Amino acid sequence: MRPLNKIIFPAAGMGTRFLPATKASPKEMLTIVDKPLIQYGVEEALAAGMDHIIIVTGRGKRAIEDHFDISAELEANLKSAGKSKLYKEVSRVSRMAEVAYVRQKQALGLGHAVLCASHWVGDEPFGVSLADELIVHDIPAMQQLRAVHEQTGCSVLGLIEVPAEQVSRYGIVDYVQEEGGLLRLTDMVEKPAAEAAPSRLAIVGRYIFTPALMNLLQHVQPGSGGEIQLTDAIAALSRQEPVYGVLLNGQRFDAGTPEGFLKANAILGLQHKEYGAAFRQALLDYL
């Protein structure tokens, strides 16, 4: 089994649900308390041993590149001003990982975004992480997937259980439970009606794939709007080789929606070591 150290972050979307905030700023740079969403994702990947970071960007996403680049002038100013804590944090972010950037020149779906990074992945297994799905746990979500990948050598998807009234918002999987509690996925349906859903287990923005997925993405037929759906390629993969699912542990926030974004800021703000106590008091005073 080839080592797993590459991970793709699709980040070329227009962030229309956050307009006008995202008119000139990438959605991935929206902050949860004191860090942008994309940084949470990269830190999670690094904690899971995936240190070859590939970010698929589009027009207007330069701020993501700048965030992970060295800003010599800013660092020098912080250092000379004696702001050592801020200097160390800014320096750490700039040097935490080597990041490769790939352009998705047309908005042709999540599957197409992943396919844009195929030449960086080659014939190695790789992760995919959607930064606006924020999952917080002592064991990083990608590490939870990695454990099953290393056990099986197969592709692994992160799952959560959702209420029946929400299944139409997600890709929903069908599965069989194997010995040892492993969930082998047998099919998946994109946004089914509640009465037609095969289960209430939803795919939730964390993936590890064998190299076979890239080959399948090249042959997926575009669907509505000409988009290449990642779910279609995963379904085809599950018919060729085993694909497993992991029920993820942790606090999960759909920070790609304004409601989920506000919840993430409120809950993680209350839990923050430095700001939590004052924020809690402010909320109590307001309420």
PDB file of C-alpha atoms in Angstrom:
ATOM      1  CA  MET A   1       0.000   0.000   0.000  1.00  0.00           C
ATOM      2  CA  ARG A   2       1.412   3.384  -1.040  1.00  0.00           C
ATOM      3  CA  PRO A   3       1.837   5.953   1.751  1.00  0.00           C
ATOM      4  CA  LEU A   4      -1.001   8.405   2.292  1.00  0.00           C
ATOM      5  CA  ASN A   5       0.324  11.942   2.528  1.00  0.00           C
ATOM      6  CA  LYS A   6      -1.572  13.987  -0.100  1.00  0.00           C
ATOM      7  CA  ILE A   7      -4.839  15.818   0.402  1.00  0.00           C
ATOM      8  CA  ILE A   8      -6.962  17.987  -1.889  1.00  0.00           C
ATOM      9  CA  PHE A   9      -8.976  20.999  -0.716  1.00  0.00           C
ATOM     10  CA  PRO A  10     -11.554  22.052  -3.348  1.00  0.00           C
ATOM     11  CA  ALA A  11     -11.838  25.816  -2.840  1.00  0.00           C
ATOM     12  CA  ALA A  12     -12.970  27.252  -6.166  1.00  0.00           C
ATOM     13  CA  GLY A  13     -16.653  27.793  -5.314  1.00  0.00           C
ATOM     14  CA  MET A  14     -18.184  31.261  -5.460  1.00  0.00           C
ATOM     15  CA  GLY A  15     -19.665  31.199  -1.944  1.00  0.00           C
ATOM     16  CA  THR A  16     -23.004  32.568  -3.130  1.00  0.00           C
ATOM     17  CA  ARG A  17     -24.749  31.782   0.170  1.00  0.00           C
ATOM     18  CA  PHE A  18     -22.540  34.379   1.875  1.00  0.00           C
ATOM     19  CA  LEU A  19     -22.946  37.232  -0.577  1.00  0.00           C
ATOM     20  CA  PRO A  20     -22.143  40.080  -0.335  1.00  0.00           C
ATOM     21  CA  ALA A  21     -19.419  39.040   2.147  1.00  0.00           C
ATOM     22  CA  THR A  22     -17.841  36.761  -0.456  1.00  0.00           C
ATOM     23  CA  LYS A  23     -18.058  39.185  -3.385  1.00  0.00           C
ATOM     24  CA  ALA A  24     -14.338  39.986  -3.044  1.00  0.00           C
ATOM     25  CA  SER A  25     -13.218  37.548  -0.326  1.00  0.00           C
ATOM     26  CA  PRO A  26     -13.043  33.738  -0.547  1.00  0.00           C
ATOM     27  CA  LYS A  27     -15.575  31.840   1.534  1.00  0.00           C
ATOM     28  CA  GLU A  28     -12.707  29.686   2.806  1.00  0.00           C
ATOM     29  CA  MET A  29     -11.176  32.783   4.430  1.00  0.00           C
ATOM     30  CA  LEU A  30     -14.234  33.514   6.581  1.00  0.00           C
ATOM     31  CA  THR A  31     -13.109  33.250  10.188  1.00  0.00           C
ATOM     32  CA  ILE A  32     -14.385  30.992  12.930  1.00  0.00           C
ATOM     33  CA  VAL A  33     -13.376  33.010  16.014  1.00  0.00           C
ATOM     34  CA  ASP A  34      -9.737  33.787  15.123  1.00  0.00           C
ATOM     35  CA  LYS A  35      -8.841  31.445  12.242  1.00  0.00           C
ATOM     36  CA  PRO A  36     -10.124  31.126   8.669  1.00  0.00           C
ATOM     37  CA  LEU A  37     -11.984  27.967   7.699  1.00  0.00           C
ATOM     38  CA  ILE A  38      -9.238  26.772   5.359  1.00  0.00           C
ATOM     39  CA  GLN A  39      -6.675  26.899   8.173  1.00  0.00           C
ATOM     40  CA  TYR A  40      -8.800  24.609  10.349  1.00  0.00           C
ATOM     41  CA  GLY A  41      -8.870  22.135   7.467  1.00  0.00           C
ATOM     42  CA  VAL A  42      -5.127  22.279   6.789  1.00  0.00           C
ATOM     43  CA  GLU A  43      -4.297  21.863  10.482  1.00  0.00           C
ATOM     44  CA  GLU A  44      -6.591  18.830  10.653  1.00  0.00           C
ATOM     45  CA  ALA A  45      -4.851  17.299   7.626  1.00  0.00           C
ATOM     46  CA  LEU A  46      -1.387  17.901   9.065  1.00  0.00           C
ATOM     47  CA  ALA A  47      -2.431  16.327  12.372  1.00  0.00           C
ATOM     48  CA  ALA A  48      -3.462  13.234  10.368  1.00  0.00           C
ATOM     49  CA  GLY A  49      -0.077  13.020   8.642  1.00  0.00           C
ATOM     50  CA  MET A  50      -1.175  14.476   5.292  1.00  0.00           C
ATOM     51  CA  ASP A  51       1.458  17.124   4.659  1.00  0.00           C
ATOM     52  CA  HIS A  52       1.243  17.441   0.857  1.00  0.00           C
ATOM     53  CA  ILE A  53      -1.522  20.056   0.616  1.00  0.00           C
ATOM     54  CA  ILE A  54      -3.174  20.728  -2.761  1.00  0.00           C
ATOM     55  CA  ILE A  55      -5.723  23.549  -2.864  1.00  0.00           C
ATOM     56  CA  VAL A  56      -7.943  23.828  -5.954  1.00  0.00           C
ATOM     57  CA  THR A  57      -8.734  27.506  -6.389  1.00  0.00           C
ATOM     58  CA  GLY A  58     -10.468  29.778  -8.872  1.00  0.00           C
ATOM     59  CA  ARG A  59     -10.667  33.449  -9.715  1.00  0.00           C
ATOM     60  CA  GLY A  60     -10.643  35.782  -6.727  1.00  0.00           C
ATOM     61  CA  LYS A  61      -9.026  33.273  -4.367  1.00  0.00           C
ATOM     62  CA  ARG A  62      -5.599  34.919  -4.071  1.00  0.00           C
ATOM     63  CA  ALA A  63      -6.150  35.604  -0.356  1.00  0.00           C
ATOM     64  CA  ILE A  64      -5.865  31.853   0.342  1.00  0.00           C
ATOM     65  CA  GLU A  65      -2.412  31.770  -1.238  1.00  0.00           C
ATOM     66  CA  ASP A  66      -1.345  34.890   0.647  1.00  0.00           C
ATOM     67  CA  HIS A  67      -2.540  33.423   3.936  1.00  0.00           C
ATOM     68  CA  PHE A  68      -0.157  30.461   3.745  1.00  0.00           C
ATOM     69  CA  ASP A  69       2.696  32.493   2.244  1.00  0.00           C
ATOM     70  CA  ILE A  70       5.451  34.248   4.199  1.00  0.00           C
ATOM     71  CA  SER A  71       4.802  37.949   4.810  1.00  0.00           C
ATOM     72  CA  ALA A  72       8.287  39.214   5.629  1.00  0.00           C
ATOM     73  CA  GLU A  73       7.191  42.813   6.224  1.00  0.00           C
ATOM     74  CA  LEU A  74       4.369  41.839   8.606  1.00  0.00           C
ATOM     75  CA  GLU A  75       6.615  39.468  10.548  1.00  0.00           C
ATOM     76  CA  ALA A  76       9.360  42.101  10.831  1.00  0.00           C
ATOM     77  CA  ASN A  77       6.867  44.711  12.074  1.00  0.00           C
ATOM     78  CA  LEU A  78       5.407  42.362  14.692  1.00  0.00           C
ATOM     79  CA  LYS A  79       8.866  41.329  15.871  1.00  0.00           C
ATOM     80  CA  SER A  80      10.196  44.877  16.151  1.00  0.00           C
ATOM     81  CA  ALA A  81       7.036  45.970  18.002  1.00  0.00           C
ATOM     82  CA  GLY A  82       7.614  43.250  20.618  1.00  0.00           C
ATOM     83  CA  LYS A  83       4.390  41.438  19.705  1.00  0.00           C
ATOM     84  CA  SER A  84       6.032  38.042  20.113  1.00  0.00           C
ATOM     85  CA  LYS A  85       2.839  36.015  20.475  1.00  0.00           C
ATOM     86  CA  LEU A  86       1.373  37.358  17.235  1.00  0.00           C
ATOM     87  CA  TYR A  87       4.738  37.042  15.480  1.00  0.00           C
ATOM     88  CA  LYS A  88       5.009  33.363  16.421  1.00  0.00           C
ATOM     89  CA  GLU A  89       1.464  32.607  15.266  1.00  0.00           C
ATOM     90  CA  VAL A  90       1.811  34.421  11.929  1.00  0.00           C
ATOM     91  CA  SER A  91       5.173  32.749  11.342  1.00  0.00           C
ATOM     92  CA  ARG A  92       3.739  29.340  12.219  1.00  0.00           C
ATOM     93  CA  VAL A  93       0.867  29.669   9.737  1.00  0.00           C
ATOM     94  CA  SER A  94       3.231  30.759   6.954  1.00  0.00           C
ATOM     95  CA  ARG A  95       5.492  27.760   7.474  1.00  0.00           C
ATOM     96  CA  MET A  96       3.087  25.011   8.575  1.00  0.00           C
ATOM     97  CA  ALA A  97       2.964  23.335   5.164  1.00  0.00           C
ATOM     98  CA  GLU A  98       4.118  23.447   1.576  1.00  0.00           C
ATOM     99  CA  VAL A  99       0.979  24.139  -0.438  1.00  0.00           C
ATOM    100  CA  ALA A 100       0.443  23.544  -4.160  1.00  0.00           C
ATOM    101  CA  TYR A 101      -2.298  25.486  -5.935  1.00  0.00           C
ATOM    102  CA  VAL A 102      -4.298  24.322  -8.957  1.00  0.00           C
ATOM    103  CA  ARG A 103      -6.846  26.406 -10.876  1.00  0.00           C
ATOM    104  CA  GLN A 104     -10.317  25.108 -11.646  1.00  0.00           C
ATOM    105  CA  LYS A 105     -11.017  27.364 -14.598  1.00  0.00           C
ATOM    106  CA  GLN A 106     -14.683  26.388 -14.946  1.00  0.00           C
ATOM    107  CA  ALA A 107     -17.229  25.651 -12.217  1.00  0.00           C
ATOM    108  CA  LEU A 108     -17.991  22.086 -13.308  1.00  0.00           C
ATOM    109  CA  GLY A 109     -18.695  20.477  -9.955  1.00  0.00           C
ATOM    110  CA  LEU A 110     -16.896  18.875  -7.037  1.00  0.00           C
ATOM    111  CA  GLY A 111     -15.821  15.859  -9.063  1.00  0.00           C
ATOM    112  CA  HIS A 112     -14.202  18.136 -11.642  1.00  0.00           C
ATOM    113  CA  ALA A 113     -12.419  20.092  -8.900  1.00  0.00           C
ATOM    114  CA  VAL A 114     -10.865  16.882  -7.569  1.00  0.00           C
ATOM    115  CA  LEU A 115      -9.947  15.809 -11.099  1.00  0.00           C
ATOM    116  CA  CYS A 116      -8.078  19.101 -11.613  1.00  0.00           C
ATOM    117  CA  ALA A 117      -5.503  17.882  -9.070  1.00  0.00           C
ATOM    118  CA  SER A 118      -4.979  14.480 -10.689  1.00  0.00           C
ATOM    119  CA  HIS A 119      -1.465  15.228 -11.957  1.00  0.00           C
ATOM    120  CA  TRP A 120      -0.377  16.113  -8.393  1.00  0.00           C
ATOM    121  CA  VAL A 121      -1.826  12.892  -6.987  1.00  0.00           C
ATOM    122  CA  GLY A 122      -0.484  10.448  -9.574  1.00  0.00           C
ATOM    123  CA  ASP A 123      -0.942   6.809  -8.569  1.00  0.00           C
ATOM    124  CA  GLU A 124      -1.062   7.416  -4.810  1.00  0.00           C
ATOM    125  CA  PRO A 125      -3.984   7.353  -2.365  1.00  0.00           C
ATOM    126  CA  PHE A 126      -5.188  10.799  -1.356  1.00  0.00           C
ATOM    127  CA  GLY A 127      -7.566  12.637   0.918  1.00  0.00           C
ATOM    128  CA  VAL A 128     -10.230  15.194   0.037  1.00  0.00           C
ATOM    129  CA  SER A 129     -11.514  17.698   2.580  1.00  0.00           C
ATOM    130  CA  LEU A 130     -14.245  20.327   2.266  1.00  0.00           C
ATOM    131  CA  ALA A 131     -13.132  23.197   4.465  1.00  0.00           C
ATOM    132  CA  ASP A 132     -16.627  24.530   5.119  1.00  0.00           C
ATOM    133  CA  GLU A 133     -17.482  21.262   6.898  1.00  0.00           C
ATOM    134  CA  LEU A 134     -15.859  22.016  10.241  1.00  0.00           C
ATOM    135  CA  ILE A 135     -15.410  18.986  12.520  1.00  0.00           C
ATOM    136  CA  VAL A 136     -13.764  19.448  15.918  1.00  0.00           C
ATOM    137  CA  HIS A 137     -12.525  16.484  17.955  1.00  0.00           C
ATOM    138  CA  ASP A 138      -9.422  15.385  19.870  1.00  0.00           C
ATOM    139  CA  ILE A 139      -8.889  12.783  17.121  1.00  0.00           C
ATOM    140  CA  PRO A 140      -8.981  14.740  13.831  1.00  0.00           C
ATOM    141  CA  ALA A 141     -11.680  13.626  11.413  1.00  0.00           C
ATOM    142  CA  MET A 142      -9.112  12.756   8.734  1.00  0.00           C
ATOM    143  CA  GLN A 143      -7.231  10.636  11.270  1.00  0.00           C
ATOM    144  CA  GLN A 144     -10.448   8.742  12.027  1.00  0.00           C
ATOM    145  CA  LEU A 145     -10.700   7.930   8.307  1.00  0.00           C
ATOM    146  CA  ARG A 146      -7.007   7.160   8.025  1.00  0.00           C
ATOM    147  CA  ALA A 147      -7.243   4.447  10.676  1.00  0.00           C
ATOM    148  CA  VAL A 148      -9.783   2.531   8.571  1.00  0.00           C
ATOM    149  CA  HIS A 149      -7.847   3.140   5.346  1.00  0.00           C
ATOM    150  CA  GLU A 150      -4.698   1.692   6.916  1.00  0.00           C
ATOM    151  CA  GLN A 151      -6.686  -1.274   8.204  1.00  0.00           C
ATOM    152  CA  THR A 152      -8.323  -2.052   4.857  1.00  0.00           C
ATOM    153  CA  GLY A 153      -6.242  -0.368   2.139  1.00  0.00           C
ATOM    154  CA  CYS A 154      -9.524   0.916   0.688  1.00  0.00           C
ATOM    155  CA  SER A 155     -11.330   4.189   0.103  1.00  0.00           C
ATOM    156  CA  VAL A 156     -13.099   5.621   3.162  1.00  0.00           C
ATOM    157  CA  LEU A 157     -15.836   8.257   3.501  1.00  0.00           C
ATOM    158  CA  GLY A 158     -16.770  10.311   6.547  1.00  0.00           C
ATOM    159  CA  LEU A 159     -20.407   9.919   7.571  1.00  0.00           C
ATOM    160  CA  ILE A 160     -22.868  11.454  10.007  1.00  0.00           C
ATOM    161  CA  GLU A 161     -26.405  10.388  10.901  1.00  0.00           C
ATOM    162  CA  VAL A 162     -28.961  13.031   9.982  1.00  0.00           C
ATOM    163  CA  PRO A 163     -32.671  13.404  10.836  1.00  0.00           C
ATOM    164  CA  ALA A 164     -35.119  12.066   8.243  1.00  0.00           C
ATOM    165  CA  GLU A 165     -36.232  15.572   7.316  1.00  0.00           C
ATOM    166  CA  GLN A 166     -32.652  16.488   6.335  1.00  0.00           C
ATOM    167  CA  VAL A 167     -31.699  13.542   4.104  1.00  0.00           C
ATOM    168  CA  SER A 168     -32.728  15.459   0.960  1.00  0.00           C
ATOM    169  CA  ARG A 169     -29.816  17.861   1.597  1.00  0.00           C
ATOM    170  CA  TYR A 170     -27.055  15.221   1.437  1.00  0.00           C
ATOM    171  CA  GLY A 171     -25.566  12.314  -0.420  1.00  0.00           C
ATOM    172  CA  ILE A 172     -26.989   9.301   1.448  1.00  0.00           C
ATOM    173  CA  VAL A 173     -25.322   5.870   1.549  1.00  0.00           C
ATOM    174  CA  ASP A 174     -26.559   2.304   1.623  1.00  0.00           C
ATOM    175  CA  TYR A 175     -24.303  -0.131   3.459  1.00  0.00           C
ATOM    176  CA  VAL A 176     -23.741  -3.524   5.035  1.00  0.00           C
ATOM    177  CA  GLN A 177     -22.007  -4.013   8.353  1.00  0.00           C
ATOM    178  CA  GLU A 178     -19.031  -6.348   8.213  1.00  0.00           C
ATOM    179  CA  GLU A 179     -17.208  -8.224  10.934  1.00  0.00           C
ATOM    180  CA  GLY A 180     -15.525  -5.830  13.343  1.00  0.00           C
ATOM    181  CA  GLY A 181     -18.156  -3.154  12.811  1.00  0.00           C
ATOM    182  CA  LEU A 182     -16.814  -1.884   9.478  1.00  0.00           C
ATOM    183  CA  LEU A 183     -19.444  -0.236   7.276  1.00  0.00           C
ATOM    184  CA  ARG A 184     -18.994  -1.299   3.659  1.00  0.00           C
ATOM    185  CA  LEU A 185     -20.860   1.045   1.330  1.00  0.00           C
ATOM    186  CA  THR A 186     -22.911  -0.599  -1.388  1.00  0.00           C
ATOM    187  CA  ASP A 187     -24.577   2.430  -2.982  1.00  0.00           C
ATOM    188  CA  MET A 188     -25.128   6.150  -2.570  1.00  0.00           C
ATOM    189  CA  VAL A 189     -27.853   8.517  -3.719  1.00  0.00           C
ATOM    190  CA  GLU A 190     -27.477  12.261  -4.114  1.00  0.00           C
ATOM    191  CA  LYS A 191     -30.166  14.213  -2.186  1.00  0.00           C
ATOM    192  CA  PRO A 192     -32.942  11.599  -2.146  1.00  0.00           C
ATOM    193  CA  ALA A 193     -36.455  12.187  -0.875  1.00  0.00           C
ATOM    194  CA  ALA A 194     -36.850  10.970   2.705  1.00  0.00           C
ATOM    195  CA  GLU A 195     -39.105   8.067   1.726  1.00  0.00           C
ATOM    196  CA  ALA A 196     -36.617   6.892  -0.930  1.00  0.00           C
ATOM    197  CA  ALA A 197     -33.423   7.240   1.125  1.00  0.00           C
ATOM    198  CA  PRO A 198     -31.553   3.959   1.728  1.00  0.00           C
ATOM    199  CA  SER A 199     -30.474   5.101   5.229  1.00  0.00           C
ATOM    200  CA  ARG A 200     -29.962   8.238   7.276  1.00  0.00           C
ATOM    201  CA  LEU A 201     -26.152   8.143   6.971  1.00  0.00           C
ATOM    202  CA  ALA A 202     -24.898  11.155   5.040  1.00  0.00           C
ATOM    203  CA  ILE A 203     -21.540  11.833   3.389  1.00  0.00           C
ATOM    204  CA  VAL A 204     -19.997  14.812   5.099  1.00  0.00           C
ATOM    205  CA  GLY A 205     -16.974  16.322   3.368  1.00  0.00           C
ATOM    206  CA  ARG A 206     -14.145  13.991   4.429  1.00  0.00           C
ATOM    207  CA  TYR A 207     -12.792  11.353   2.050  1.00  0.00           C
ATOM    208  CA  ILE A 208      -9.806   9.094   1.450  1.00  0.00           C
ATOM    209  CA  PHE A 209      -9.562   7.529  -2.002  1.00  0.00           C
ATOM    210  CA  THR A 210      -7.493   4.943  -3.768  1.00  0.00           C
ATOM    211  CA  PRO A 211      -5.982   6.107  -7.111  1.00  0.00           C
ATOM    212  CA  ALA A 212      -8.784   4.276  -8.955  1.00  0.00           C
ATOM    213  CA  LEU A 213     -11.144   7.169  -8.250  1.00  0.00           C
ATOM    214  CA  MET A 214      -9.250   9.532 -10.569  1.00  0.00           C
ATOM    215  CA  ASN A 215      -9.626   7.107 -13.459  1.00  0.00           C
ATOM    216  CA  LEU A 216     -13.370   6.897 -12.848  1.00  0.00           C
ATOM    217  CA  LEU A 217     -13.744  10.681 -12.640  1.00  0.00           C
ATOM    218  CA  GLN A 218     -12.346  10.944 -16.170  1.00  0.00           C
ATOM    219  CA  HIS A 219     -15.300   8.895 -17.434  1.00  0.00           C
ATOM    220  CA  VAL A 220     -18.178  10.235 -15.330  1.00  0.00           C
ATOM    221  CA  GLN A 221     -20.905  11.697 -17.527  1.00  0.00           C
ATOM    222  CA  PRO A 222     -21.720  15.316 -16.649  1.00  0.00           C
ATOM    223  CA  GLY A 223     -25.079  15.807 -14.989  1.00  0.00           C
ATOM    224  CA  SER A 224     -27.258  18.866 -14.446  1.00  0.00           C
ATOM    225  CA  GLY A 225     -25.494  22.089 -15.400  1.00  0.00           C
ATOM    226  CA  GLY A 226     -22.655  20.101 -16.970  1.00  0.00           C
ATOM    227  CA  GLU A 227     -21.224  19.271 -13.541  1.00  0.00           C
ATOM    228  CA  ILE A 228     -19.152  16.181 -12.827  1.00  0.00           C
ATOM    229  CA  GLN A 229     -20.500  14.730  -9.581  1.00  0.00           C
ATOM    230  CA  LEU A 230     -18.040  13.194  -7.134  1.00  0.00           C
ATOM    231  CA  THR A 231     -20.859  11.000  -5.769  1.00  0.00           C
ATOM    232  CA  ASP A 232     -21.305   9.343  -9.190  1.00  0.00           C
ATOM    233  CA  ALA A 233     -17.635   8.382  -9.300  1.00  0.00           C
ATOM    234  CA  ILE A 234     -17.731   7.037  -5.728  1.00  0.00           C
ATOM    235  CA  ALA A 235     -20.778   4.909  -6.569  1.00  0.00           C
ATOM    236  CA  ALA A 236     -18.916   3.462  -9.563  1.00  0.00           C
ATOM    237  CA  LEU A 237     -15.851   2.865  -7.379  1.00  0.00           C
ATOM    238  CA  SER A 238     -17.934   0.920  -4.843  1.00  0.00           C
ATOM    239  CA  ARG A 239     -18.936  -1.464  -7.629  1.00  0.00           C
ATOM    240  CA  GLN A 240     -15.276  -2.111  -8.486  1.00  0.00           C
ATOM    241  CA  GLU A 241     -13.653  -2.347  -5.055  1.00  0.00           C
ATOM    242  CA  PRO A 242     -14.631  -2.017  -1.392  1.00  0.00           C
ATOM    243  CA  VAL A 243     -15.473   1.454  -0.113  1.00  0.00           C
ATOM    244  CA  TYR A 244     -15.993   1.959   3.616  1.00  0.00           C
ATOM    245  CA  GLY A 245     -17.692   4.564   5.751  1.00  0.00           C
ATOM    246  CA  VAL A 246     -16.794   5.920   9.184  1.00  0.00           C
ATOM    247  CA  LEU A 247     -19.317   7.539  11.527  1.00  0.00           C
ATOM    248  CA  LEU A 248     -17.305  10.573  12.566  1.00  0.00           C
ATOM    249  CA  ASN A 249     -16.904  11.620  16.172  1.00  0.00           C
ATOM    250  CA  GLY A 250     -16.796  15.305  17.050  1.00  0.00           C
ATOM    251  CA  GLN A 251     -18.641  18.600  16.928  1.00  0.00           C
ATOM    252  CA  ARG A 252     -19.712  19.163  13.342  1.00  0.00           C
ATOM    253  CA  PHE A 253     -20.687  22.524  11.876  1.00  0.00           C
ATOM    254  CA  ASP A 254     -21.929  23.159   8.353  1.00  0.00           C
ATOM    255  CA  ALA A 255     -20.034  26.426   8.194  1.00  0.00           C
ATOM    256  CA  GLY A 256     -20.820  26.765   4.502  1.00  0.00           C
ATOM    257  CA  THR A 257     -24.240  28.111   5.491  1.00  0.00           C
ATOM    258  CA  PRO A 258     -24.813  31.356   7.426  1.00  0.00           C
ATOM    259  CA  GLU A 259     -26.689  29.477  10.173  1.00  0.00           C
ATOM    260  CA  GLY A 260     -23.932  26.882  10.610  1.00  0.00           C
ATOM    261  CA  PHE A 261     -21.278  29.590  10.437  1.00  0.00           C
ATOM    262  CA  LEU A 262     -22.962  31.537  13.257  1.00  0.00           C
ATOM    263  CA  LYS A 263     -23.334  28.374  15.360  1.00  0.00           C
ATOM    264  CA  ALA A 264     -19.660  27.533  14.891  1.00  0.00           C
ATOM    265  CA  ASN A 265     -18.565  30.998  15.966  1.00  0.00           C
ATOM    266  CA  ALA A 266     -20.889  30.992  18.966  1.00  0.00           C
ATOM    267  CA  ILE A 267     -20.012  27.518  20.263  1.00  0.00           C
ATOM    268  CA  LEU A 268     -16.285  27.615  19.548  1.00  0.00           C
ATOM    269  CA  GLY A 269     -16.189  31.188  20.812  1.00  0.00           C
ATOM    270  CA  LEU A 270     -17.633  30.028  24.140  1.00  0.00           C
ATOM    271  CA  GLN A 271     -15.023  27.250  24.279  1.00  0.00           C
ATOM    272  CA  HIS A 272     -12.072  29.503  23.419  1.00  0.00           C
ATOM    273  CA  LYS A 273      -9.412  29.633  26.142  1.00  0.00           C
ATOM    274  CA  GLU A 274      -8.727  33.349  25.762  1.00  0.00           C
ATOM    275  CA  TYR A 275     -12.071  34.825  24.729  1.00  0.00           C
ATOM    276  CA  GLY A 276     -14.601  32.306  26.036  1.00  0.00           C
ATOM    277  CA  ALA A 277     -15.285  33.720  29.508  1.00  0.00           C
ATOM    278  CA  ALA A 278     -15.808  37.302  28.342  1.00  0.00           C
ATOM    279  CA  PHE A 279     -17.909  36.158  25.381  1.00  0.00           C
ATOM    280  CA  ARG A 280     -20.113  34.039  27.648  1.00  0.00           C
ATOM    281  CA  GLN A 281     -20.704  37.017  29.932  1.00  0.00           C
ATOM    282  CA  ALA A 282     -21.521  39.270  26.992  1.00  0.00           C
ATOM    283  CA  LEU A 283     -24.107  36.781  25.716  1.00  0.00           C
ATOM    284  CA  LEU A 284     -25.646  36.427  29.183  1.00  0.00           C
ATOM    285  CA  ASP A 285     -25.893  40.199  29.503  1.00  0.00           C
ATOM    286  CA  TYR A 286     -27.509  40.484  26.080  1.00  0.00           C
ATOM    287  CA  LEU A 287     -29.967  37.621  26.560  1.00  0.00           C
TER     288      LEU A 287
END
